[in-house]
Amino acid sequence: TITHGVYSLSWQEEQIAVRVNRLRSSHDTVTAQVLITSSAPGFVDPHLHQASLNLTSTAARKTLIKQLQEDYGDLAPWSALVAQLCALVLTAYRAGEPLLNLGELPPLERILYRLEPFLLEKEPNLLYGQGGTGKSLIGSGLFPTILDGLIDQLGMRSEPGRVLILDWESGPYELADRLKAIRFGFGIDQAVNTLYRFCWQPLMADIEEIQTIVAEKEISVVVIDSVGPACGGEPESAQVVLDYFRALRSLKVTTLSIDHVAKGQTDPFGSVYKTNSSRNIWELRSAREPGEDALHIGLLHKKINRGKLLRPRGFLVSFGEDGKKIRFAQEDVRDVPELAPAASLSSRILYALKSGKKTDLEIANELAKDVHEVQKALSRHRHQGRVIELEHGEWGLVSPAEN
């Protein structure tokens, strides 16, 4: 079997298993790390042998066979076993991904999400924003809790799966405390089944080991916090960013990259390939008054390769009992003055009319927008059957439920 770049072979009668990973190709030479284990009775430790092996070298194969015969005798037909593993792995490695006939693929009935609407299934997703706005609270706190299947709230639909957090920012105890506080905020006693790895090397330099973890632990979602240190180079460099996304692609699972934005900017910091390579992008903004124990978070949809851009999503985050409980509730960003401008003018106009009929000038003053812009938007809404022009120049909603 081949999973996320890890080749696993087993000989059931001989009770031998071999894991092959970290394959490297140079000209006609292919080398790999080989781990051989046994489940035969009498072996307290299943480990038999581990080595770097040139899969294309007859001399290297003979050396490995000789060593196995000296150490373990006739436990297995070592010559045939090593020849098979080299032939099978080389064939699969050089064949690459299978060839598909696109005309034979069944059509997708809908866009597939791991966490709707924030994480497209088996695609690179990006969440970015200014420092200190709550990106990690959402990306490596709330989302893993929902994906663990413990929460069925907040208007999100999820396909539960195990999450792996790759952390270049903080440490395990900080994240463990955050997840615990979120669970307690929802009244959940059960622990979150989220795996964590402290990281310091660039993702590209560590990707083989991460591939192994993803395969062995059956990881469904990988969260990277954050992109800058994970890239391991200048974020303005196209090659550095492309290498990062190439490493993500090799995992073949849903990924969420948490990224920063330069002060005063509205796009992820660095190469434009961050935006180009991500298939689904959300910007996070937040507002908080000094001394308050509440944080208003707005998530703005910036890009999706399939489907339409969605309306902003908002959360009210409450911190209680010295941070030991973190509560989340849905919130309309149009209710938060600092976040309301992030919503579209058309959406804000409809929201303003929910409180009652208004003139175009009253709407413009309430939203601090030019009256001519408001008039154009009202005209579009009228043609779409959403609003109606009343007496005395006032406007009202056709349907009270319209938002």
Coordinates of C-alpha atoms in Angstrom, one line a residue:
T1 CA 0.0 0.0 0.0
I2 CA 1.1 3.6 -0.7
T3 CA -0.2 6.3 1.6
H4 CA 1.1 9.9 1.6
G5 CA 4.5 8.9 0.3
V6 CA 5.0 5.9 2.6
Y7 CA 5.3 2.5 1.0
S8 CA 4.2 -0.4 3.2
L9 CA 4.8 -4.1 2.3
S10 CA 3.8 -7.2 4.3
W11 CA 4.5 -10.9 3.8
Q12 CA 1.8 -12.6 5.9
E13 CA 3.2 -16.1 6.0
E14 CA 6.6 -15.0 7.0
Q15 CA 5.1 -12.4 9.4
I16 CA 7.4 -9.7 8.0
A17 CA 6.5 -6.1 7.4
V18 CA 8.6 -3.4 5.7
R19 CA 8.1 0.4 5.6
V20 CA 9.9 2.4 2.9
N21 CA 9.9 6.2 2.9
R22 CA 12.2 9.2 2.3
L23 CA 12.7 8.2 -1.3
R24 CA 15.3 10.3 -3.2
S25 CA 16.0 10.2 -6.9
S26 CA 19.2 11.3 -8.5
H27 CA 19.7 10.4 -12.2
D28 CA 19.0 6.7 -12.3
T29 CA 19.6 6.1 -8.6
V30 CA 16.8 5.8 -6.1
T31 CA 17.5 5.6 -2.4
A32 CA 15.2 5.2 0.6
Q33 CA 14.9 4.5 4.3
V34 CA 13.8 0.9 5.0
L35 CA 12.4 -0.3 8.3
I36 CA 11.9 -4.1 8.7
T37 CA 9.8 -5.6 11.5
S38 CA 8.5 -9.0 12.5
S39 CA 5.3 -10.1 14.2
A40 CA 6.6 -13.7 14.6
P41 CA 6.3 -15.4 18.0
G42 CA 9.3 -14.9 20.3
F43 CA 10.1 -11.4 19.2
V44 CA 9.6 -9.0 22.1
D45 CA 10.8 -6.1 20.0
P46 CA 9.4 -6.2 16.5
H47 CA 12.2 -4.2 15.1
L48 CA 14.7 -6.2 13.0
H49 CA 16.6 -3.8 10.9
Q50 CA 16.7 -0.2 9.7
A51 CA 18.9 1.2 7.0
S52 CA 19.3 3.5 4.0
L53 CA 19.1 1.4 0.9
N54 CA 19.9 2.1 -2.7
L55 CA 17.0 0.3 -4.4
T56 CA 18.8 0.3 -7.7
S57 CA 22.0 -1.2 -6.5
T58 CA 22.7 -5.0 -6.7
A59 CA 25.6 -4.6 -4.3
A60 CA 23.5 -2.7 -1.8
R61 CA 20.8 -5.4 -1.9
K62 CA 23.3 -8.2 -1.4
T63 CA 24.8 -6.4 1.6
L64 CA 21.3 -6.1 3.2
I65 CA 20.5 -9.7 2.5
K66 CA 23.8 -10.9 4.0
Q67 CA 23.2 -8.8 7.2
L68 CA 19.6 -10.2 7.6
Q69 CA 20.8 -13.8 7.1
E70 CA 23.5 -13.3 9.7
D71 CA 21.2 -11.8 12.2
Y72 CA 18.0 -13.8 11.7
G73 CA 18.9 -16.9 9.8
D74 CA 16.0 -18.6 8.0
L75 CA 13.3 -16.5 9.6
A76 CA 12.4 -15.4 6.1
P77 CA 13.6 -16.0 2.5
W78 CA 15.6 -12.8 2.7
S79 CA 16.9 -12.8 -0.9
A80 CA 13.4 -13.1 -2.5
L81 CA 11.9 -10.7 0.0
V82 CA 14.5 -7.9 -0.6
A83 CA 14.3 -8.4 -4.4
Q84 CA 10.5 -8.1 -4.2
L85 CA 10.5 -5.0 -2.1
C86 CA 13.0 -3.2 -4.3
A87 CA 11.1 -4.2 -7.5
L88 CA 7.7 -3.3 -6.1
V89 CA 8.7 0.1 -4.6
L90 CA 10.7 1.1 -7.6
T91 CA 7.9 0.3 -10.0
A92 CA 5.3 2.2 -7.9
Y93 CA 7.6 5.2 -7.3
R94 CA 8.5 5.6 -11.0
A95 CA 4.9 5.1 -12.1
G96 CA 3.8 8.0 -10.0
E97 CA 0.1 8.9 -9.7
P98 CA -2.4 6.7 -11.7
L99 CA -3.7 7.9 -15.0
L100 CA -7.3 8.9 -15.0
N101 CA -9.9 9.2 -17.7
L102 CA -11.7 12.4 -16.8
G103 CA -14.8 11.4 -18.8
E104 CA -15.3 8.4 -16.6
L105 CA -15.2 10.3 -13.3
P106 CA -18.7 10.6 -11.7
P107 CA -19.8 14.3 -11.3
L108 CA -19.6 15.8 -7.9
E109 CA -23.1 16.6 -6.6
R110 CA -21.8 19.4 -4.5
I111 CA -18.6 21.1 -3.3
L112 CA -16.9 18.8 -0.8
Y113 CA -16.0 20.2 2.5
R114 CA -14.2 18.8 5.5
L115 CA -15.6 21.7 7.6
E116 CA -18.3 23.7 5.7
P117 CA -17.8 26.5 4.7
F118 CA -14.2 27.0 5.9
L119 CA -12.2 23.9 4.8
L120 CA -12.5 22.4 1.4
E121 CA -11.8 18.7 1.5
K122 CA -8.3 17.6 0.5
E123 CA -7.4 21.2 -0.7
P124 CA -5.0 23.8 0.7
N125 CA -7.1 26.3 2.7
L126 CA -5.7 29.6 4.0
L127 CA -6.7 31.7 7.0
Y128 CA -4.9 35.0 7.4
G129 CA -5.0 38.3 9.3
Q130 CA -3.2 40.8 11.5
G131 CA -1.2 39.5 14.5
G132 CA -3.2 39.2 17.7
T133 CA -6.6 39.0 16.0
G134 CA -7.5 35.4 17.0
K135 CA -6.3 33.3 14.0
S136 CA -4.9 30.5 16.2
L137 CA -8.0 30.6 18.5
I138 CA -10.1 29.8 15.4
G139 CA -7.7 27.7 13.3
S140 CA -6.0 25.6 15.9
G141 CA -8.7 25.8 18.6
L142 CA -12.3 26.0 17.4
F143 CA -11.9 24.1 14.1
P144 CA -10.1 21.1 15.6
T145 CA -12.7 20.9 18.4
I146 CA -15.5 20.8 15.8
L147 CA -13.6 18.3 13.5
D148 CA -13.2 16.0 16.5
G149 CA -17.0 15.5 16.3
L150 CA -17.6 17.0 19.8
I151 CA -19.6 20.1 18.7
D152 CA -22.6 20.3 16.4
Q153 CA -23.2 24.0 16.7
L154 CA -22.3 27.4 15.2
G155 CA -23.8 26.8 11.8
M156 CA -21.0 24.6 10.5
R157 CA -21.2 21.2 9.1
S158 CA -18.2 18.9 9.5
E159 CA -16.9 15.5 8.4
P160 CA -15.2 14.4 11.6
G161 CA -11.6 13.4 11.4
R162 CA -8.3 13.4 13.3
V163 CA -6.4 16.7 13.2
L164 CA -2.6 17.2 13.3
I165 CA -1.3 20.6 14.4
L166 CA 2.1 21.5 13.2
D167 CA 3.2 24.4 15.4
W168 CA 6.0 26.9 14.7
E169 CA 4.5 29.6 17.0
S170 CA 3.9 28.4 20.6
G171 CA 4.1 25.2 22.5
P172 CA 2.0 22.1 23.4
Y173 CA 0.8 23.3 26.8
E174 CA -0.5 26.5 25.4
L175 CA -2.6 24.7 22.8
A176 CA -3.7 22.0 25.2
D177 CA -5.0 24.7 27.6
R178 CA -6.8 26.5 24.7
L179 CA -8.5 23.3 23.5
K180 CA -9.5 22.5 27.1
A181 CA -11.0 25.9 27.7
I182 CA -13.0 25.7 24.4
R183 CA -14.3 22.2 25.4
F184 CA -15.3 23.6 28.8
G185 CA -17.0 26.6 27.1
F186 CA -19.2 24.1 25.3
G187 CA -19.8 22.0 28.4
I188 CA -17.8 19.1 27.0
D189 CA -15.8 16.8 29.4
Q190 CA -14.4 14.5 26.7
A191 CA -10.8 15.3 25.6
V192 CA -10.1 16.4 22.1
N193 CA -8.3 13.7 20.0
T194 CA -6.0 16.2 18.3
L195 CA -2.3 15.4 17.7
Y196 CA 0.4 18.0 18.0
R197 CA 4.0 18.4 16.7
F198 CA 6.4 21.0 17.8
C199 CA 8.2 22.2 14.7
W200 CA 11.4 24.2 13.9
Q201 CA 12.6 22.9 10.6
P202 CA 11.0 24.2 7.3
L203 CA 8.1 22.1 6.2
M204 CA 9.9 21.0 3.1
A205 CA 12.8 19.7 5.0
D206 CA 10.6 17.7 7.4
I207 CA 7.9 16.6 5.0
E208 CA 8.9 12.9 4.8
E209 CA 8.5 12.4 8.6
I210 CA 5.2 14.3 8.5
Q211 CA 4.0 12.1 5.6
T212 CA 4.7 9.1 7.8
I213 CA 2.8 10.6 10.7
V214 CA -0.2 11.4 8.5
A215 CA -0.2 7.8 7.1
E216 CA 0.3 5.9 10.4
K217 CA -2.1 8.1 12.5
E218 CA -4.8 8.4 9.8
I219 CA -4.8 12.2 9.8
S220 CA -7.6 13.9 8.0
V221 CA -6.6 17.6 8.5
V222 CA -3.3 19.2 9.0
V223 CA -3.1 22.7 10.5
I224 CA 0.1 24.8 9.9
D225 CA 0.6 27.6 12.4
S226 CA 2.1 29.6 10.8
V227 CA 3.1 29.8 7.2
G228 CA 6.1 32.2 7.6
P229 CA 8.4 30.0 9.7
A230 CA 7.0 26.9 8.0
C231 CA 8.3 28.2 4.7
G232 CA 11.8 28.5 6.1
G233 CA 12.8 31.4 3.8
E234 CA 11.9 34.8 2.5
P235 CA 8.1 34.9 2.1
E236 CA 8.6 37.1 -0.9
S237 CA 10.4 34.3 -2.8
A238 CA 8.2 32.5 -5.3
Q239 CA 10.3 29.3 -5.0
V240 CA 10.1 29.2 -1.2
V241 CA 6.3 29.5 -1.3
L242 CA 5.9 27.1 -4.2
D243 CA 8.0 24.5 -2.3
Y244 CA 5.8 24.9 0.8
F245 CA 2.6 24.2 -1.2
R246 CA 4.3 21.3 -3.0
A247 CA 5.0 19.8 0.4
L248 CA 1.3 20.3 1.4
R249 CA 0.1 18.7 -1.8
S250 CA 2.1 15.6 -1.1
L251 CA 0.1 14.9 2.1
K252 CA -3.2 14.5 0.1
V253 CA -5.3 15.6 3.0
T254 CA -7.2 18.8 3.9
T255 CA -4.8 21.5 5.1
L256 CA -5.3 24.8 6.8
S257 CA -2.4 27.3 6.6
I258 CA -2.5 30.2 9.1
D259 CA -0.7 33.2 7.9
H260 CA 0.0 36.9 8.8
V261 CA -0.6 40.1 6.9
A262 CA 1.8 43.1 6.9
K263 CA 0.5 46.1 8.9
G264 CA -1.7 48.3 6.7
Q265 CA -2.1 45.5 4.1
T266 CA -5.1 43.4 3.2
D267 CA -3.3 40.4 1.5
P268 CA -1.2 37.6 2.9
F269 CA 2.4 38.8 3.4
G270 CA 4.9 37.7 0.7
S271 CA 4.6 36.1 -2.7
V272 CA 1.4 36.2 -4.6
Y273 CA 1.7 32.4 -4.9
K274 CA 0.3 32.1 -1.4
T275 CA -3.0 33.4 -2.9
N276 CA -2.6 31.6 -6.2
S277 CA -1.8 28.2 -4.6
S278 CA -4.6 28.3 -2.0
R279 CA -8.0 27.0 -3.2
N280 CA -10.1 28.6 -0.4
I281 CA -9.1 31.7 1.5
W282 CA -10.6 33.5 4.5
E283 CA -9.4 36.7 6.1
L284 CA -9.9 37.2 9.8
R285 CA -10.6 40.5 11.4
S286 CA -11.5 41.2 15.0
A287 CA -12.5 44.0 17.4
R288 CA -12.1 44.2 21.1
E289 CA -12.6 46.9 23.6
P290 CA -9.9 47.3 26.3
G291 CA -11.0 45.6 29.6
E292 CA -13.7 43.6 27.9
D293 CA -13.7 39.8 28.2
A294 CA -15.3 39.4 24.7
L295 CA -13.7 39.3 21.2
H296 CA -15.7 40.0 18.0
I297 CA -14.3 38.0 15.1
G298 CA -15.3 38.4 11.5
L299 CA -14.3 35.9 8.8
L300 CA -14.3 37.3 5.2
H301 CA -14.4 35.0 2.2
K302 CA -11.7 36.1 -0.3
K303 CA -11.3 33.3 -2.7
I304 CA -12.7 29.9 -3.7
N305 CA -11.9 28.0 -6.9
R306 CA -15.3 26.3 -7.1
G307 CA -18.5 28.0 -6.2
K308 CA -19.3 31.5 -5.1
L309 CA -17.9 33.8 -2.5
L310 CA -19.9 33.6 0.7
R311 CA -21.1 36.3 3.1
P312 CA -18.9 37.1 6.1
R313 CA -19.2 34.9 9.1
G314 CA -19.0 36.3 12.6
F315 CA -18.3 34.9 16.1
L316 CA -18.6 36.4 19.5
V317 CA -15.9 34.9 21.7
S318 CA -16.3 35.2 25.5
F319 CA -13.5 34.5 28.0
G320 CA -14.6 33.7 31.4
E321 CA -13.2 32.3 34.7
D322 CA -9.6 33.6 34.1
G323 CA -9.6 32.1 30.6
K324 CA -10.5 28.6 31.8
K325 CA -13.7 28.7 29.7
I326 CA -13.9 30.1 26.1
R327 CA -17.4 30.4 24.7
F328 CA -18.3 30.9 21.0
A329 CA -21.6 32.2 19.6
Q330 CA -22.6 33.2 16.2
E331 CA -22.7 36.9 15.6
D332 CA -23.6 39.1 12.6
V333 CA -20.6 41.2 11.6
R334 CA -23.1 44.0 10.7
D335 CA -23.8 44.4 14.4
V336 CA -20.2 45.2 15.1
P337 CA -19.3 48.8 14.0
E338 CA -15.6 47.9 13.5
L339 CA -16.5 44.8 11.3
A340 CA -19.6 46.0 9.6
P341 CA -17.7 47.7 6.7
A342 CA -16.4 44.3 5.7
A343 CA -19.8 43.2 4.6
S344 CA -21.0 44.2 1.2
L345 CA -23.0 47.4 0.8
S346 CA -25.9 45.4 -0.7
S347 CA -26.0 43.2 2.4
R348 CA -25.7 46.1 4.8
I349 CA -28.6 47.9 3.1
L350 CA -30.9 44.9 3.5
Y351 CA -29.8 44.6 7.1
A352 CA -30.5 48.3 7.8
L353 CA -34.1 47.8 6.4
K354 CA -34.8 45.0 8.8
S355 CA -35.4 47.6 11.6
G356 CA -38.0 49.4 9.4
K357 CA -38.6 51.5 6.3
K358 CA -36.0 54.2 5.5
T359 CA -35.2 56.7 2.8
D360 CA -32.1 56.3 0.7
L361 CA -30.6 59.3 2.5
E362 CA -31.3 57.8 5.9
I363 CA -29.6 54.6 4.8
A364 CA -26.6 56.4 3.4
N365 CA -26.2 58.4 6.7
E366 CA -26.5 55.2 8.8
L367 CA -24.0 53.3 6.7
A368 CA -21.7 56.4 6.2
K369 CA -21.9 55.8 2.4
D370 CA -22.5 58.0 -0.6
V371 CA -26.2 58.3 -1.3
H372 CA -25.7 57.6 -5.0
E373 CA -24.0 54.3 -4.2
V374 CA -27.0 53.4 -1.9
Q375 CA -29.5 54.4 -4.7
K376 CA -27.8 52.1 -7.2
A377 CA -27.8 49.2 -4.8
L378 CA -31.4 49.8 -3.9
S379 CA -32.3 49.8 -7.6
R380 CA -30.6 46.4 -8.0
H381 CA -32.4 45.0 -5.0
R382 CA -35.7 46.3 -6.4
H383 CA -35.1 44.5 -9.8
Q384 CA -34.3 41.3 -7.9
G385 CA -37.5 41.6 -5.9
R386 CA -35.9 42.1 -2.5
V387 CA -37.1 45.7 -1.7
I388 CA -40.0 47.8 -2.6
E389 CA -40.2 51.6 -3.0
L390 CA -42.9 53.1 -0.7
E391 CA -44.4 56.5 -0.3
H392 CA -42.4 59.6 0.7
G393 CA -39.2 58.1 -0.9
E394 CA -39.0 55.3 1.7
W395 CA -37.9 51.8 1.1
G396 CA -38.8 48.5 2.7
L397 CA -38.1 44.8 2.5
V398 CA -40.3 42.6 0.4
S399 CA -39.7 39.7 2.8
P400 CA -39.1 40.3 6.6
A401 CA -36.7 37.3 6.5
E402 CA -34.5 39.0 3.9
N403 CA -31.0 39.8 5.3

